[in-house]
mmCIF file of C-alpha atoms and ligand atoms in Angstrom:
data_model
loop_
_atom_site.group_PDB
_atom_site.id
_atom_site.type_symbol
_atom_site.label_atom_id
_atom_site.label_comp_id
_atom_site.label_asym_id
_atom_site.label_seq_id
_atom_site.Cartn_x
_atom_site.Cartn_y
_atom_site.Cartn_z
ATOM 1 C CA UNK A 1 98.827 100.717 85.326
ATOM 2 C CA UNK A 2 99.377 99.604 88.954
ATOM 3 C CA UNK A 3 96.089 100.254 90.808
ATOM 4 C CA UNK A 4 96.194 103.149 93.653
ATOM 5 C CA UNK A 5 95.634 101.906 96.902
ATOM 6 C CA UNK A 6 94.208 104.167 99.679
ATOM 7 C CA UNK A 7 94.482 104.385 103.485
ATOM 8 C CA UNK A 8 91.877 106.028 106.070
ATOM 9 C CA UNK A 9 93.282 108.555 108.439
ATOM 10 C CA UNK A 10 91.974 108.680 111.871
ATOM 11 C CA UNK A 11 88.799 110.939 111.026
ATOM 12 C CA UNK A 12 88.147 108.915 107.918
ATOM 13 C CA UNK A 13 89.878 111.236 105.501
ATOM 14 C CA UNK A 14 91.248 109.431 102.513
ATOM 15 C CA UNK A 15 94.805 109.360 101.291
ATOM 16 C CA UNK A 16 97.570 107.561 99.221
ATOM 17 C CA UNK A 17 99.513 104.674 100.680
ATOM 18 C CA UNK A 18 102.133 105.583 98.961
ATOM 19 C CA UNK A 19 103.486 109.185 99.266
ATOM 20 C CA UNK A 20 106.373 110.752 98.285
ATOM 21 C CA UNK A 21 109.144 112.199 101.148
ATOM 22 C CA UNK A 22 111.592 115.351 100.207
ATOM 23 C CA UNK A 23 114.445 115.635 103.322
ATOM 24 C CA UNK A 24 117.387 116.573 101.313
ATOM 25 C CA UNK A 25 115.815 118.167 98.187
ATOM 26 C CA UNK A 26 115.345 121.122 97.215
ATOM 27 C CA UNK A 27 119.048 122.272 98.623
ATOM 28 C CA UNK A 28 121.057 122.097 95.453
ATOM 29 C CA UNK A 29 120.384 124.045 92.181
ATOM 30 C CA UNK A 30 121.746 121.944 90.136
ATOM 31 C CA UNK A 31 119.389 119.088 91.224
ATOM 32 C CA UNK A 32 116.217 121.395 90.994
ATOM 33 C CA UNK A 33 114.874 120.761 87.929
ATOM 34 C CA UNK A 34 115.020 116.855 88.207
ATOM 35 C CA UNK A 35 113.677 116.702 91.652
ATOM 36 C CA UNK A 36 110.920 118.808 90.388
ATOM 37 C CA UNK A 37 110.052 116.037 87.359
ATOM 38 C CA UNK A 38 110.445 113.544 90.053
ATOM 39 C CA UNK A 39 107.542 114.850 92.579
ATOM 40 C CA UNK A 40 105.521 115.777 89.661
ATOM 41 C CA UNK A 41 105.753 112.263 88.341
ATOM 42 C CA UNK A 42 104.927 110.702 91.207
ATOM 43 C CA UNK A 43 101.919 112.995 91.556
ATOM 44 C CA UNK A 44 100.977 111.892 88.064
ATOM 45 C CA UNK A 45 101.186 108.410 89.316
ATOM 46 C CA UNK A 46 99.191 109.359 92.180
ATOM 47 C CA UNK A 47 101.899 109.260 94.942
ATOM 48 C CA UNK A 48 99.845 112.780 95.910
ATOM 49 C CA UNK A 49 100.370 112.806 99.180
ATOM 50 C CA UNK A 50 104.111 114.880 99.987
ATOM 51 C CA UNK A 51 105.843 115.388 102.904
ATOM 52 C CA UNK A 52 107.755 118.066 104.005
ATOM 53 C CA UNK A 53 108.833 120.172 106.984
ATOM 54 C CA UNK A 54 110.007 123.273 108.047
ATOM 55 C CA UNK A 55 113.178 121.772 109.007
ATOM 56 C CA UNK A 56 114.159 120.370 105.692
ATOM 57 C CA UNK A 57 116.700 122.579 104.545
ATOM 58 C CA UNK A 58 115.674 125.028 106.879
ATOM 59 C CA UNK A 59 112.277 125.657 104.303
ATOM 60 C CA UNK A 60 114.296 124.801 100.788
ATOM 61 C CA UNK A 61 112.121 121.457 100.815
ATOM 62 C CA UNK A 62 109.104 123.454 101.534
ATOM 63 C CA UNK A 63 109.816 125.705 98.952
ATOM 64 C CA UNK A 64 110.560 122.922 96.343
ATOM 65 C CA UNK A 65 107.359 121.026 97.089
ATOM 66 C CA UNK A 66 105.613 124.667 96.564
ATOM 67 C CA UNK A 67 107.012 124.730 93.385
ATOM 68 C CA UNK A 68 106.544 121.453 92.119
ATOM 69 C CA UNK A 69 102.659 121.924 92.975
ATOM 70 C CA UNK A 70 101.913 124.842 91.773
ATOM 71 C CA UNK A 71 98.979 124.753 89.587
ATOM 72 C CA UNK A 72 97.720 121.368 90.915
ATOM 73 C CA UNK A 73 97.190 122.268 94.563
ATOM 74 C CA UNK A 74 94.001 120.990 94.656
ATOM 75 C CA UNK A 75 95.632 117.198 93.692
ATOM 76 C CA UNK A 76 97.940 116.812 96.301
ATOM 77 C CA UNK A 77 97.602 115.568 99.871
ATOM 78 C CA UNK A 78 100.299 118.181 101.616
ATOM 79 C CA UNK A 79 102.174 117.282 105.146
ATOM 80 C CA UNK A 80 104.361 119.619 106.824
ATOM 81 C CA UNK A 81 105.730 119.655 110.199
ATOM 82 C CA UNK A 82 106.613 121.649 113.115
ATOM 83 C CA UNK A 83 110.094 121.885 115.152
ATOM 84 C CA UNK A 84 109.699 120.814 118.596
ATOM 85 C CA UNK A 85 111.572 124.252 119.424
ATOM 86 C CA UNK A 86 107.896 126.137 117.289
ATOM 87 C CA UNK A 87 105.450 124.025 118.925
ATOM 88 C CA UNK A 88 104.546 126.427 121.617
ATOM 89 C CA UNK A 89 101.237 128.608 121.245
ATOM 90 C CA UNK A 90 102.366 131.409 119.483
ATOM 91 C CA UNK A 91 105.221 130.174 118.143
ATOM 92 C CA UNK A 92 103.699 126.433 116.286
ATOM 93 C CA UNK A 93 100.733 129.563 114.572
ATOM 94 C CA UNK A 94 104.329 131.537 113.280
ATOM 95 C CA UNK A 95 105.594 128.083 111.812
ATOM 96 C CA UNK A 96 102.380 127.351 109.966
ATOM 97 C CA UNK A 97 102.351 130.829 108.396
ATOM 98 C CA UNK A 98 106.258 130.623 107.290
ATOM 99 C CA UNK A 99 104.964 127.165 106.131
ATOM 100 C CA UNK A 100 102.030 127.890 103.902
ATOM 101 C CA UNK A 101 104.562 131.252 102.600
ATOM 102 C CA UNK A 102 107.259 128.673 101.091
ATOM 103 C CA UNK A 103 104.708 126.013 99.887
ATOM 104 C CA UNK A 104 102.893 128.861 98.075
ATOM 105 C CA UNK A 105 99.703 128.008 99.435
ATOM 106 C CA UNK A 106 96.900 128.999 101.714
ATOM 107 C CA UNK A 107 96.289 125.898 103.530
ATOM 108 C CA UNK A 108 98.452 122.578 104.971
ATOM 109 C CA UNK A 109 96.610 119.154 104.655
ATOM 110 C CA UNK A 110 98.260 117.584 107.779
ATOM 111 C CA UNK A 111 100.525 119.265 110.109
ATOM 112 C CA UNK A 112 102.496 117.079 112.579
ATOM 113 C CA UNK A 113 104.933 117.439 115.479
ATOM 114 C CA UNK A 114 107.992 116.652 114.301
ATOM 115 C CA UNK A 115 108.999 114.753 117.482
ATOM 116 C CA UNK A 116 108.532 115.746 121.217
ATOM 117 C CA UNK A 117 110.141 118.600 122.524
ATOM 118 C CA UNK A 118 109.835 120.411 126.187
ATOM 119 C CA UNK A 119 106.743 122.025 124.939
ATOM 120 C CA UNK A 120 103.641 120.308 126.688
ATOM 121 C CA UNK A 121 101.965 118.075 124.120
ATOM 122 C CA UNK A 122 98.515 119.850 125.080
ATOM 123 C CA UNK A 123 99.982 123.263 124.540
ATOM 124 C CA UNK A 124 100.883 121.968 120.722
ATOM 125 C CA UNK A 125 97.168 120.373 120.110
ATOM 126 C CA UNK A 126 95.668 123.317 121.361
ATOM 127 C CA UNK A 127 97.809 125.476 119.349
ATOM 128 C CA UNK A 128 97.020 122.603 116.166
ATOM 129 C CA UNK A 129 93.058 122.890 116.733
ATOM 130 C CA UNK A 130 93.078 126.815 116.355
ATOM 131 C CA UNK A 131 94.921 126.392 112.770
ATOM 132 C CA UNK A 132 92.324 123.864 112.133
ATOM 133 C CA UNK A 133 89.662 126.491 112.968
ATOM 134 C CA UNK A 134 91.041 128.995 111.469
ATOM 135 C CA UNK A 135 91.164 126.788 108.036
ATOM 136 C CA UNK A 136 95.279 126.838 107.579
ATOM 137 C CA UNK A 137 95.401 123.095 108.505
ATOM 138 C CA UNK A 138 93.243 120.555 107.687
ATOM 139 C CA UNK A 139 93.982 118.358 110.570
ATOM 140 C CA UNK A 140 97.054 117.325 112.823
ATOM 141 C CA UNK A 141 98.583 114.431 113.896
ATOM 142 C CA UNK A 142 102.600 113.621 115.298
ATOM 143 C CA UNK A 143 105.727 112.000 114.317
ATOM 144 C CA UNK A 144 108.051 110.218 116.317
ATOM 145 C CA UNK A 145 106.186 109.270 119.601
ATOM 146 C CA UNK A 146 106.389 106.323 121.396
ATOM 147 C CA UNK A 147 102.919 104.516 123.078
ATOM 148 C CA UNK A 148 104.085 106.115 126.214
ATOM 149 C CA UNK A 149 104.301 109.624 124.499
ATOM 150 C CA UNK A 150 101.071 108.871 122.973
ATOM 151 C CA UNK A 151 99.088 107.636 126.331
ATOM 152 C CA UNK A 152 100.224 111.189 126.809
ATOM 153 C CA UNK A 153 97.838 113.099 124.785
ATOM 154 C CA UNK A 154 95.285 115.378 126.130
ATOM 155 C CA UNK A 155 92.094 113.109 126.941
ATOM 156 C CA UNK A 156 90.104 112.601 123.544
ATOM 157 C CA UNK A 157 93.137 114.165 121.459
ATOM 158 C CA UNK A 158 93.372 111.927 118.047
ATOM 159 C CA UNK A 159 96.379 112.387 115.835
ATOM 160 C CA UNK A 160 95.421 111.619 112.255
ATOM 161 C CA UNK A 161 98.478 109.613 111.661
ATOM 162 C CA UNK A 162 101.971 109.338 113.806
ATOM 163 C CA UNK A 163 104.750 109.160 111.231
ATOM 164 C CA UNK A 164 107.466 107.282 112.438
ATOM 165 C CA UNK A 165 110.906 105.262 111.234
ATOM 166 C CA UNK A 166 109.810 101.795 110.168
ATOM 167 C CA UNK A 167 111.113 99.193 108.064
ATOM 168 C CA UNK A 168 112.512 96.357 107.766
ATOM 169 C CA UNK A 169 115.581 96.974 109.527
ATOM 170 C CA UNK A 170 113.471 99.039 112.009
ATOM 171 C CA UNK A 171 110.821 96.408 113.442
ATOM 172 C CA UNK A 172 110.602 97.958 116.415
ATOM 173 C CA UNK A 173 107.203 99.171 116.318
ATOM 174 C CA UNK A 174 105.420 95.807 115.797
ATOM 175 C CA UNK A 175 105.700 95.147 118.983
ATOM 176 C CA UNK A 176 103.605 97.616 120.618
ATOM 177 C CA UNK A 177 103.165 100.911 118.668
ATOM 178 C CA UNK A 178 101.611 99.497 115.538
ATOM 179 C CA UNK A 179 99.190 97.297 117.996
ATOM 180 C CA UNK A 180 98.112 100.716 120.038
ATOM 181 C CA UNK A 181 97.516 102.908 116.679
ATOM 182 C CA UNK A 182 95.373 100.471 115.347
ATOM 183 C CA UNK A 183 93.452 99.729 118.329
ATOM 184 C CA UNK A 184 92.477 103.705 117.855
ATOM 185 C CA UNK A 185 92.143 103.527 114.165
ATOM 186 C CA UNK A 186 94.775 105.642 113.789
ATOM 187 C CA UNK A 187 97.466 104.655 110.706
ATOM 188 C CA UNK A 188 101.014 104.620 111.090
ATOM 189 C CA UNK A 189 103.053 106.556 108.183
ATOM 190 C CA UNK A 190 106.474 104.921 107.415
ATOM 191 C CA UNK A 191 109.492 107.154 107.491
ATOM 192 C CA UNK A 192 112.221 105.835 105.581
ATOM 193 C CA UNK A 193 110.995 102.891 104.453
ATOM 194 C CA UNK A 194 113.968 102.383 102.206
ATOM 195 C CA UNK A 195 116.301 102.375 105.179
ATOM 196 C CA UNK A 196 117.822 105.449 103.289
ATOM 197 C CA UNK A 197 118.893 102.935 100.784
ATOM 198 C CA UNK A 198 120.894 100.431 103.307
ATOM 199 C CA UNK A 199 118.976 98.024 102.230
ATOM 200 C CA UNK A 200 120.721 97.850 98.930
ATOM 201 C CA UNK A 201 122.703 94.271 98.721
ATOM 202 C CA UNK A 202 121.051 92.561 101.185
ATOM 203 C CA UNK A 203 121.276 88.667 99.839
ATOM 204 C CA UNK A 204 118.398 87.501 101.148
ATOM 205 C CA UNK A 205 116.128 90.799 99.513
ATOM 206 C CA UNK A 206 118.283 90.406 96.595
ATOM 207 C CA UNK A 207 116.848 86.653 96.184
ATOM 208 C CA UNK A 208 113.301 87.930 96.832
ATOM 209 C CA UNK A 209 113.313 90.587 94.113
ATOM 210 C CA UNK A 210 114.749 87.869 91.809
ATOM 211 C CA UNK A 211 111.816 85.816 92.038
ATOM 212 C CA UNK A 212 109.916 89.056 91.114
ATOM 213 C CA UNK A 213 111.742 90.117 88.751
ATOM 214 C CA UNK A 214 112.201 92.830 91.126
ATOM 215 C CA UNK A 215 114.297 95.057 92.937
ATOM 216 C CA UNK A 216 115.569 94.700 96.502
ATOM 217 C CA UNK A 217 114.189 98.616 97.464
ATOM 218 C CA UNK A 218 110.395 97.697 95.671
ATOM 219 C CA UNK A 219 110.515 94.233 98.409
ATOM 220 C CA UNK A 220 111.792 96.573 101.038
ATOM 221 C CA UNK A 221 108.925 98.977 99.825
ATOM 222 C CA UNK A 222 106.295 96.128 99.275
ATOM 223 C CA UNK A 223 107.119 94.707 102.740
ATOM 224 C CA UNK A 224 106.057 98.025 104.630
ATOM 225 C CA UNK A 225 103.016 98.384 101.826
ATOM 226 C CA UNK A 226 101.750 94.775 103.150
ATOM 227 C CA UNK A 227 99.729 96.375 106.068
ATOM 228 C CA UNK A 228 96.462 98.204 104.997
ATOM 229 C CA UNK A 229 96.705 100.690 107.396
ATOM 230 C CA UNK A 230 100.260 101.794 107.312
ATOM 231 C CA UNK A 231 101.375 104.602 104.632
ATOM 232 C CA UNK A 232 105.138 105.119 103.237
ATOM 233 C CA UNK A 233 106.983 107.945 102.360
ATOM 234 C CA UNK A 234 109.785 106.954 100.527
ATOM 235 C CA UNK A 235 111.962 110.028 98.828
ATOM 236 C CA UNK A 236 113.484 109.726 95.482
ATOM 237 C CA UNK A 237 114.560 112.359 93.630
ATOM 238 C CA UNK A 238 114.496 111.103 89.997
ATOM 239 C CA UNK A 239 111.907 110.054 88.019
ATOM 240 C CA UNK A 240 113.205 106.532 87.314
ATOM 241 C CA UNK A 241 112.939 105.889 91.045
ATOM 242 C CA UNK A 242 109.905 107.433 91.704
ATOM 243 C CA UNK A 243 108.536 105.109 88.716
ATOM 244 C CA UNK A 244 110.106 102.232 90.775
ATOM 245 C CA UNK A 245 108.699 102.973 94.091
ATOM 246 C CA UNK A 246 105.120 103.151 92.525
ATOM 247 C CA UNK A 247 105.574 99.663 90.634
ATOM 248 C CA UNK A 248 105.890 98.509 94.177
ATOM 249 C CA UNK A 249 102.318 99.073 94.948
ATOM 250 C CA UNK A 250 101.615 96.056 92.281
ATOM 251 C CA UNK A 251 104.324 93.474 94.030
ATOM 252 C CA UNK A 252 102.405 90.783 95.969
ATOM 253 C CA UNK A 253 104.969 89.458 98.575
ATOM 254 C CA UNK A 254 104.315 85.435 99.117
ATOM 255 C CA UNK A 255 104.045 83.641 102.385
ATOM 256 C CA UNK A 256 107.167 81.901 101.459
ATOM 257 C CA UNK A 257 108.506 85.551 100.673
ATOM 258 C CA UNK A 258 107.638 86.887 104.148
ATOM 259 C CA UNK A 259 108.684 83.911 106.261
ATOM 260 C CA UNK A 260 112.091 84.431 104.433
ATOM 261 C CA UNK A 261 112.180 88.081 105.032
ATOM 262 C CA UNK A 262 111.064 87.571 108.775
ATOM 263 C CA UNK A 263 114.003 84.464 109.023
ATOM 264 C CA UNK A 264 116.642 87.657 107.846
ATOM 265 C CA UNK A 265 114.791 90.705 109.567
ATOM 266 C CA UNK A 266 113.301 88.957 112.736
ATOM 267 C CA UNK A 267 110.319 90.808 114.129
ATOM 268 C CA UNK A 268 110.706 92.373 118.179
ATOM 269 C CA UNK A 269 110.023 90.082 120.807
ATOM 270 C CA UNK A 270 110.620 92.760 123.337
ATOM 271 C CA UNK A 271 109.388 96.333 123.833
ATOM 272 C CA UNK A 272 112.061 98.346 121.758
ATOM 273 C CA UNK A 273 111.970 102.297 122.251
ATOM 274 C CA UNK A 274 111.318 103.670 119.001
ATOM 275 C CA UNK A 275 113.775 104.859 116.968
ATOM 276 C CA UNK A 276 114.759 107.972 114.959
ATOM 277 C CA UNK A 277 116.875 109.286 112.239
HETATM 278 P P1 NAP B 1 114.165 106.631 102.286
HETATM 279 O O1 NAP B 1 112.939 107.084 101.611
HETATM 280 O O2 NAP B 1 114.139 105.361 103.039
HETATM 281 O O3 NAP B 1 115.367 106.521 101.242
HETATM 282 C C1 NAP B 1 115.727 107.576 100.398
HETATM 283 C C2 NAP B 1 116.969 107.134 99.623
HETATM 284 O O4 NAP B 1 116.626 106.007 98.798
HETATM 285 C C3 NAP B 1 117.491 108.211 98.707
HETATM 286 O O5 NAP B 1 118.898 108.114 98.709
HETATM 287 C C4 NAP B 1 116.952 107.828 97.334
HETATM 288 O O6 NAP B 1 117.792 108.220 96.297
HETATM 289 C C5 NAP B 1 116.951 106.326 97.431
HETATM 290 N N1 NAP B 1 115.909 105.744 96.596
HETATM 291 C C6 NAP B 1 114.592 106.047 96.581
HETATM 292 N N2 NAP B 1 113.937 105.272 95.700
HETATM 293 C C7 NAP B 1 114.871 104.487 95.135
HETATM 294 C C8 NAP B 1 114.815 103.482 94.140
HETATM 295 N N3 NAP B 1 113.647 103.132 93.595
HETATM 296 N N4 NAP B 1 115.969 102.842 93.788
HETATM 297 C C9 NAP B 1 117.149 103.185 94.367
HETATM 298 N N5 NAP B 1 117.261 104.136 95.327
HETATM 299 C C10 NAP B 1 116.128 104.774 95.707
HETATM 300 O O7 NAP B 1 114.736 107.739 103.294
HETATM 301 P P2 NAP B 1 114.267 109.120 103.888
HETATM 302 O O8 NAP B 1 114.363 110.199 102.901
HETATM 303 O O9 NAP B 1 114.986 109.265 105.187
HETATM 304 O O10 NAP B 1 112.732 108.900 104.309
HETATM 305 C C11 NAP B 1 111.637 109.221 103.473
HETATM 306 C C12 NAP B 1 110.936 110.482 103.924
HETATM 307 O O11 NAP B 1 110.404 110.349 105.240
HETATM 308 C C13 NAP B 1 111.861 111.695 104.059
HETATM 309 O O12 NAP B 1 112.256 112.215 102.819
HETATM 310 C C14 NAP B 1 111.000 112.604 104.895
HETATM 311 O O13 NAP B 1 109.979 113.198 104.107
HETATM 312 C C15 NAP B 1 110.410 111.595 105.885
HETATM 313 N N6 NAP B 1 111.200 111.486 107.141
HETATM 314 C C16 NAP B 1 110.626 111.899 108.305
HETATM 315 C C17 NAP B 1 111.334 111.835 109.492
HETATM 316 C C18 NAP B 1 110.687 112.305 110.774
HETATM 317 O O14 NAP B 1 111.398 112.470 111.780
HETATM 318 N N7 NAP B 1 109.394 112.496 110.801
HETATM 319 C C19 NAP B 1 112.655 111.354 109.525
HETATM 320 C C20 NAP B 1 113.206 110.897 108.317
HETATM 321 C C21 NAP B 1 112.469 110.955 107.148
HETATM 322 P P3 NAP B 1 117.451 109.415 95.294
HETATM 323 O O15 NAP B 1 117.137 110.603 96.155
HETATM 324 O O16 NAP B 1 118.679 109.525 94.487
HETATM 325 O O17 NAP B 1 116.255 109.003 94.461
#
């Protein structure tokens, strides 16, 4: 079996590189029962850590995830996140409880901001640090902020993780976000790291995976996996490619491998603002 592989958050806490991401399930019944084998197999396989969000489905995803744990709480590594349009004092406390309702469960692993909003980012930590206090988070962190959002923190303010869109389509970040985080020990987690499955027929990945015996999405997976301190999230919602995505953890990309991926998907050479989807 392909050996887990672990990455330290900012305070030191341990968790999978490779989780599992749900946007778009848990919205259609007749999908249900196979997206719920899918998260529980990757649990098996120790993809344990899951994230969700409020906004997924406006709570179905939540809700899904609560189901697929139940009984095995204590196994998973859960990550939920906040609308920019919650994250004010009262209203960020509100989201957490309407969180922990759907997921069935009395306390989130990592919350994050799900991007910036016009909520002050110091209004949102404070409001993060009471929940950890008050035991219904284990810790915080953000998604989506740029080094500029970042420098923006309140003064000794240290996200556990910022969870934001990279791959290799989306290089951006190597330039200057990926540098910063890891200046502060703090780990980067890889939003679509599939590309949403774009990636699919690319020549150049296609001759990679060949070599591997393969695919092009485990290279594409691999590739963001080649950094020890960044995690991915990729979402698949059946069990075949939730076995797939975990098979990447055992593909060693080459030099020769990586020069040819960098020749296809050159790396920044210029501050790029970060991207979202
Ligand atoms: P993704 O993980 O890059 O790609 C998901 C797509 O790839 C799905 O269509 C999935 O199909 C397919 N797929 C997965 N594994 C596959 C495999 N082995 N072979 C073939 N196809 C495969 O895209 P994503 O869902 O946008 O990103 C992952 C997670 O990141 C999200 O689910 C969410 O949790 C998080 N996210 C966060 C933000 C943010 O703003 N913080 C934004 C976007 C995403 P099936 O579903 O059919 O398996």
């Amino acid at each position: 079996m392909t050996a887990a592989r672990n990455v330290a958050l900012a305070s030191g806490t341990s968790v999978p590189a490779l989780g599992q991401g749900t946007w778009c399930m848990g919205e259609e019944p007749v999908r249900r029962s196979e997206e719920l084998a899918a998260l529980r197999r990757g649990i098996d396989l120790g993809m344990s850590l899951i994230d969700t969000a409020e906004m997924y489905g406006s709570g179905a995803s939540e809700e899904l995830v609560g189901e697929a744990i139940r009984g095995r709480r204590d196994e998973v590594f859960l990550v939920s996140k906040v609308l920019p349009s919650n994250a004010g004092a009262r209203g960020t406390v509100d989201a957490c409880h309407a969180s922990l309702r759907r997921l069935g469960t009395d306390r989130i692993d990592l919350y994050l901001l799900h991007w910036r909003g016009g909520v002050p980012l110091a209004e949102t930590v404070e409001a993060f640090e009471g929940l950890v206090r008050d035991g219904r988070i284990g810790a915080w962190g953000v998604s989506n902020l740029d080094v500029d959002d970042l420098a923006e923190l309140p003064p000794g303010a240290v996200p556990e993780t910022n969870q934001v869109l990279y791959n290799l389509t989306r290089r951006g970040p190597e330039y200057d976000l990926l540098p910063w985080c890891r200046g502060r020990s703090v780990p980067v987690m890889a939003y679509s790291p599939l590309e949403q499955g774009r990636l699919l027929g690319h020549s150049v990945l296609e001759s990679v995976a060949e070599a591997h015996a393969a695919t092009p999405l485990q290279v594409a997976l691999a590739w963001v996996l080649r950094h020890d301190d960044v995690i991915a999230i990729p979402k698949a919602s059946t069990v075949a490619h939730v076995e797939d995505n975990h098979a990447a953890l055992g593909l060693h990309l080459t030099d020769e491998d990586l020069q040819a991926l960098d020749a296809a998907f050159p790396a920044p050479t210029r501050k790029l603002p970060l991207e979202m989807l």
